[in-house]
Short mmCIF file of C-alpha atoms and ligand atoms in Angstrom, two decimals:
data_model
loop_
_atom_site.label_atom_id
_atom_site.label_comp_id
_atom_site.label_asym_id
_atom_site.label_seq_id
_atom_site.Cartn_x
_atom_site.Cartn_y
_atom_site.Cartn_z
CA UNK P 28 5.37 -7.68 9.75
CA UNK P 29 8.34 -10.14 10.00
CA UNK P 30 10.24 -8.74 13.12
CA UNK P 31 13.87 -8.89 13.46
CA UNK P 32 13.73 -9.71 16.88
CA UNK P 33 11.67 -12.99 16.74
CA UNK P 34 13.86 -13.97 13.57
CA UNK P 35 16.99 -13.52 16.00
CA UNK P 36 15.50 -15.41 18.66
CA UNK P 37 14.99 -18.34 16.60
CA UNK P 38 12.57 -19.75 18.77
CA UNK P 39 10.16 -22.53 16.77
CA UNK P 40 7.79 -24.42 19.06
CA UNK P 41 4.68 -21.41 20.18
CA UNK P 42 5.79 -20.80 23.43
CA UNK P 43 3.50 -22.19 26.72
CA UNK P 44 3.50 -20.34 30.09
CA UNK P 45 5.61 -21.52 32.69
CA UNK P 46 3.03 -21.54 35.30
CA UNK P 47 -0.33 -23.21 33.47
CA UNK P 48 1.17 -24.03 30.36
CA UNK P 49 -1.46 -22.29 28.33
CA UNK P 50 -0.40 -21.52 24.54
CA UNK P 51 0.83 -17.99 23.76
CA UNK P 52 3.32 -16.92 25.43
CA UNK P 53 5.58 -17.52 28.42
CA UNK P 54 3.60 -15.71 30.62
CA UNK P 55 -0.06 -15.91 30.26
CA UNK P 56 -2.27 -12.29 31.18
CA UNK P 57 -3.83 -14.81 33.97
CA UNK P 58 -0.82 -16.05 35.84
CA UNK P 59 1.03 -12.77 35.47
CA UNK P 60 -1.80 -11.17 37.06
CA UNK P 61 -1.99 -13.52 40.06
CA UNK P 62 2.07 -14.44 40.44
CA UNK P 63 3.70 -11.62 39.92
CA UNK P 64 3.46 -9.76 43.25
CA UNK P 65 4.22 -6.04 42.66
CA UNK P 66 7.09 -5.11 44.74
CA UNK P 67 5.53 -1.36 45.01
CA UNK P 68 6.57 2.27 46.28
CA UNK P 69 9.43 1.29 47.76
CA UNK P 70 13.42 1.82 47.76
CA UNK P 71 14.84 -0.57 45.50
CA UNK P 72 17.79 -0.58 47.71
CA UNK P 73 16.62 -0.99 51.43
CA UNK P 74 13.20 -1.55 50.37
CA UNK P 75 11.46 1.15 52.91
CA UNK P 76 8.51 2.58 51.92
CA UNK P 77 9.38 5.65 49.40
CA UNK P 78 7.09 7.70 47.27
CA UNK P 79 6.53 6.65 43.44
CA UNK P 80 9.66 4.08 43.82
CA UNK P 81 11.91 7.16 44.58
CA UNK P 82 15.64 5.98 45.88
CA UNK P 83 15.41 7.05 49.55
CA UNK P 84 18.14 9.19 51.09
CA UNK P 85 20.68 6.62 52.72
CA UNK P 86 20.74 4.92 49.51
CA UNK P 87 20.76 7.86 47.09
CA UNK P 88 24.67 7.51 46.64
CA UNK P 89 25.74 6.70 43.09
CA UNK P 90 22.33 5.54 42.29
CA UNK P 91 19.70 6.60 40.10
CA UNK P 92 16.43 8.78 41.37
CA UNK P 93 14.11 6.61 40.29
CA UNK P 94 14.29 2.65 40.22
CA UNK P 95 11.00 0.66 39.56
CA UNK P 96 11.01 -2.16 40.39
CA UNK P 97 8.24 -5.01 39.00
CA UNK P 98 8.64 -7.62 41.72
CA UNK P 99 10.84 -9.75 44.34
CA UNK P 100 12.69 -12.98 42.60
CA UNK P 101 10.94 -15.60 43.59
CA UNK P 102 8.75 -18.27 42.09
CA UNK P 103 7.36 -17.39 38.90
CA UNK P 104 9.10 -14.20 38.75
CA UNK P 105 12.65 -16.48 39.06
CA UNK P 106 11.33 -19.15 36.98
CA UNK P 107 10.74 -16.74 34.33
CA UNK P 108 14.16 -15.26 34.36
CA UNK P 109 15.94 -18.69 34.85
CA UNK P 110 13.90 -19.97 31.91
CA UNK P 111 14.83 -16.70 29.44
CA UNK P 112 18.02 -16.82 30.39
CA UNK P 113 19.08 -20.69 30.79
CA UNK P 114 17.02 -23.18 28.96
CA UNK P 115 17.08 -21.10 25.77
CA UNK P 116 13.86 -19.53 25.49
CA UNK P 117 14.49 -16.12 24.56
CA UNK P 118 10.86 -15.21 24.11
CA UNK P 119 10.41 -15.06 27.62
CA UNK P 120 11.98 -11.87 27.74
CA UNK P 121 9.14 -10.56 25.55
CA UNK P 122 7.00 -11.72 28.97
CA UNK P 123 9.65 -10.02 31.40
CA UNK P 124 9.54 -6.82 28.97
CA UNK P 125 5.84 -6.66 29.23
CA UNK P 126 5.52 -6.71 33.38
CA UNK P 127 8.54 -4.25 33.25
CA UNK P 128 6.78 -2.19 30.98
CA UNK P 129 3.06 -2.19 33.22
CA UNK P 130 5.58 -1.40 35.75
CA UNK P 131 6.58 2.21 34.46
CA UNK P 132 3.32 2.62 33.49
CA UNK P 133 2.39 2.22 37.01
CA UNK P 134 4.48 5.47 38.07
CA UNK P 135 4.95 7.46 34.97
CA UNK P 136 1.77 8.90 33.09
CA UNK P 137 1.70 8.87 29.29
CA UNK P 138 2.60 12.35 29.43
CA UNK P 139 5.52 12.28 31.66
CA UNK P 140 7.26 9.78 29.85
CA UNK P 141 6.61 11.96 26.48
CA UNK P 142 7.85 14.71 28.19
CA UNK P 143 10.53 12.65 29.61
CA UNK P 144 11.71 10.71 26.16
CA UNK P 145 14.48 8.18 27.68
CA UNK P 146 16.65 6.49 26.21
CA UNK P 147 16.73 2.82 26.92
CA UNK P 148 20.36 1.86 28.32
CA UNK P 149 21.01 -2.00 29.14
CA UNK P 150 23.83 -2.68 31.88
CA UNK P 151 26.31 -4.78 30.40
CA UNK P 152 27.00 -8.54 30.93
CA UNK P 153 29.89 -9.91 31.86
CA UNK P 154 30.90 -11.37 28.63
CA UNK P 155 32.24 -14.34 30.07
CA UNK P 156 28.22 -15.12 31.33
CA UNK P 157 27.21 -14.34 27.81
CA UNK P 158 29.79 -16.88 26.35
CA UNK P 159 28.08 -19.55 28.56
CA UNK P 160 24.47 -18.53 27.46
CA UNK P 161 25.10 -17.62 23.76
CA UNK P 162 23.46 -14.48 23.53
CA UNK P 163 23.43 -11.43 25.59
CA UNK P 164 19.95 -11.62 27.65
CA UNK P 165 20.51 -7.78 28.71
CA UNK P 166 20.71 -6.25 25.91
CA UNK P 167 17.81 -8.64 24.12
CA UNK P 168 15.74 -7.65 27.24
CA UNK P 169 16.19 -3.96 26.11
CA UNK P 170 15.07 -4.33 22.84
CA UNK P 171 11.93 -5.99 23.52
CA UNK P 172 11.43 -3.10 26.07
CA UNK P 173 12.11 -0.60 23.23
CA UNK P 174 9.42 -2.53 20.80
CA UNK P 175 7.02 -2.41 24.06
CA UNK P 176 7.14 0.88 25.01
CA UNK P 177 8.36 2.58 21.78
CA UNK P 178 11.14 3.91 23.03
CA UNK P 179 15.03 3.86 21.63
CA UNK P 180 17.44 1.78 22.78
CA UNK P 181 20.92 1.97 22.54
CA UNK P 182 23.69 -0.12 23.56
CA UNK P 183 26.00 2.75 25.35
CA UNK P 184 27.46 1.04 28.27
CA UNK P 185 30.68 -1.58 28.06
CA UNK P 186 32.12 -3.11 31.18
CA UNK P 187 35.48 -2.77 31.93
CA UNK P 188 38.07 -5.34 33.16
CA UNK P 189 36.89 -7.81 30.68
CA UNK P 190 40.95 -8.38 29.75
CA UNK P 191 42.13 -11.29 31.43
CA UNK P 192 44.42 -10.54 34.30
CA UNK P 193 46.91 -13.30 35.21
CA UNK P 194 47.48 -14.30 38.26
CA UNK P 195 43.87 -13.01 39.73
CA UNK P 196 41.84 -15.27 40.75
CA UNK P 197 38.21 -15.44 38.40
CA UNK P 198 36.07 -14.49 41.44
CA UNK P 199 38.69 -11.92 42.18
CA UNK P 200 38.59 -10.12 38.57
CA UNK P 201 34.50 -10.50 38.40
CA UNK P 202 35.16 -8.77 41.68
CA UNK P 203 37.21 -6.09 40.39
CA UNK P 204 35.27 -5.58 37.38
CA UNK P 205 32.50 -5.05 38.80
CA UNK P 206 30.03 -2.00 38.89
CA UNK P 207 33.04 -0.64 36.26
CA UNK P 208 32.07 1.21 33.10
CA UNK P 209 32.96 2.89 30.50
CA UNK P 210 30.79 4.99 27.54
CA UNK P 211 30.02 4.39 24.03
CA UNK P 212 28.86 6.58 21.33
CA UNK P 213 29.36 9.52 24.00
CA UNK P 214 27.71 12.05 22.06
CA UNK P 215 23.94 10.14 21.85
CA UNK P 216 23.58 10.33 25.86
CA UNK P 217 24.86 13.58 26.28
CA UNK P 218 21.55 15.69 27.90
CA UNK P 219 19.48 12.70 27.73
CA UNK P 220 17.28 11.24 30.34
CA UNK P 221 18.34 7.19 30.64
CA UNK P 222 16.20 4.39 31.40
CA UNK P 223 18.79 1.75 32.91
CA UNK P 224 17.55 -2.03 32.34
CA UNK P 225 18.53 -5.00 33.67
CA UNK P 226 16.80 -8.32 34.82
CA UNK P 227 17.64 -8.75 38.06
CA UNK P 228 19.12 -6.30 40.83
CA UNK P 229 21.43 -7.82 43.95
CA UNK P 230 23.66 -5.41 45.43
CA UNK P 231 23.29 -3.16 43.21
CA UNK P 232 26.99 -2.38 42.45
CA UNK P 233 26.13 -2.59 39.14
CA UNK P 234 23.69 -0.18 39.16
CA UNK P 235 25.68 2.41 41.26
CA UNK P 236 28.56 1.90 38.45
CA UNK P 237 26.79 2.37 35.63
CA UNK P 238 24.86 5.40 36.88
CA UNK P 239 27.94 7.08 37.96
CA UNK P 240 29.81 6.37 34.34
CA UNK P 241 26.39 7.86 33.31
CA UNK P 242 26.50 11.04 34.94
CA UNK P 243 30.36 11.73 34.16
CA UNK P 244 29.01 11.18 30.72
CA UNK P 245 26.83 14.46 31.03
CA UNK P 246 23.30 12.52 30.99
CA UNK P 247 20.58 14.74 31.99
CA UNK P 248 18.99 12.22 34.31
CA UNK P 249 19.21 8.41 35.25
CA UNK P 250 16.89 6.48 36.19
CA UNK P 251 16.05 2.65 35.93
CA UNK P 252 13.64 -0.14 35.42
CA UNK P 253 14.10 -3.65 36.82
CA UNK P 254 12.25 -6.89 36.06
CA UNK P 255 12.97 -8.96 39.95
CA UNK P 256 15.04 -7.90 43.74
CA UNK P 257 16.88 -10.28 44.40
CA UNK P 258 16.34 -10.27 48.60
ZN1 LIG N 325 -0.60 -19.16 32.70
ZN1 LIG N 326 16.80 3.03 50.73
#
């Protein structure tokens, strides 16, 4: 089957891992395995141990009940993302999709995630970012998550602030834009369960905003998957 997705990522060469430079893919099975440390059951905030990944209780403002986590950015794990996201090589976010989704199968049983159905949200990019990079590597990183896992994806978040405001400085409006959302296509995400996505998690301002413009939304429940911490 010709897939959309590979015909948008125009890439031509067969892709070689990063790490042994084996044929395939951009991640071999065999250097996934052995580099990509699992970051485990633990707060993706403060990073204390914490049952099935849950968001502990000093972090629990704003942010969703669940984040899972696949592993700490470093080494491979960076490489990977600085290679998908910088030298053009978009089908290394079909290897980032595949840890991330080993990852929810690591805390979520085939059941539970039938019972739970999400709905596959990316968090925005700051368009100026995108501009640099030519494509948006968040929402790309969603939909090879969605052909993973089988489930939808929809692009329901927009970032506010994106209007240029004179006389702030740019570090001052990426500042003030961000962790600030706004809602698409309201109606789809009303009563669902959300599956947040991103890359790569710092502060996690981003992740507080979005799940709060989630929740005024009237989602069910939020919760969120993310390739690499950034420590
Ligand atoms: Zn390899
Ligand atoms: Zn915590």
């Amino acid at each position: 089957m010709v897939n959309l997705l590979e015909a948008v990522i125009g890439w031509v060469a067969p892709p070689q891992c990063i790490s042994c430079g084996v044929e395939g893919t951009a991640l071999c099975a065999a250097c996934s395995t052995a580099e990509i440390i699992p970051y485990g059951e633990r707060c993706w905030s403060c990073g204390a141990a914490s049952q099935l990944g849950r968001t502990c209780p000093s972090c629990r403002k704003s942010a969703p009940r669940y984040v899972w986590i696949s592993t700490s950015y470093e080494d491979t794990a960076k490489k990977l993302i600085n290679v998908y996201k910088f030298s053009g090589r978009r089908v290394a976010g079909s290897s980032l999709a595949q840890v991330m989704s080993q990852t929810l199968g690591d805390f979520l049983t085939q059941a539970e995630l039938t019972k739970l159905n999400y709905l596959i949200i990316p968090i925005p990019t700051a368009t100026s970012r995108q501009r640099q990079r030519g494509f948006d590597h968040g929402k790309l990183l969603a939909k090879f998550l969605s052909r993973q896992t089988g489930l939808k994806t929809i692009d329901a978040l927009g970032r506010l602030g994106q209007t240029r405001q004179l006389g702030a400085r740019r570090d001052v409006r990426l500042k003030q834009a961000e962790g600030k959302y706004y809602v698409r296509l309201p109606y789809l995400i009303k009563g669902r369960n959300i599956l947040l996505v991103d890359d790569v998690v710092t502060t996690g301002a981003t992740l507080r905003g979005a799940t709060k413009t989630l929740r005024q939304a009237g989602t069910r429940r939020v919760d969120a998957l993310i390739f690499a911490k950034r420590l």
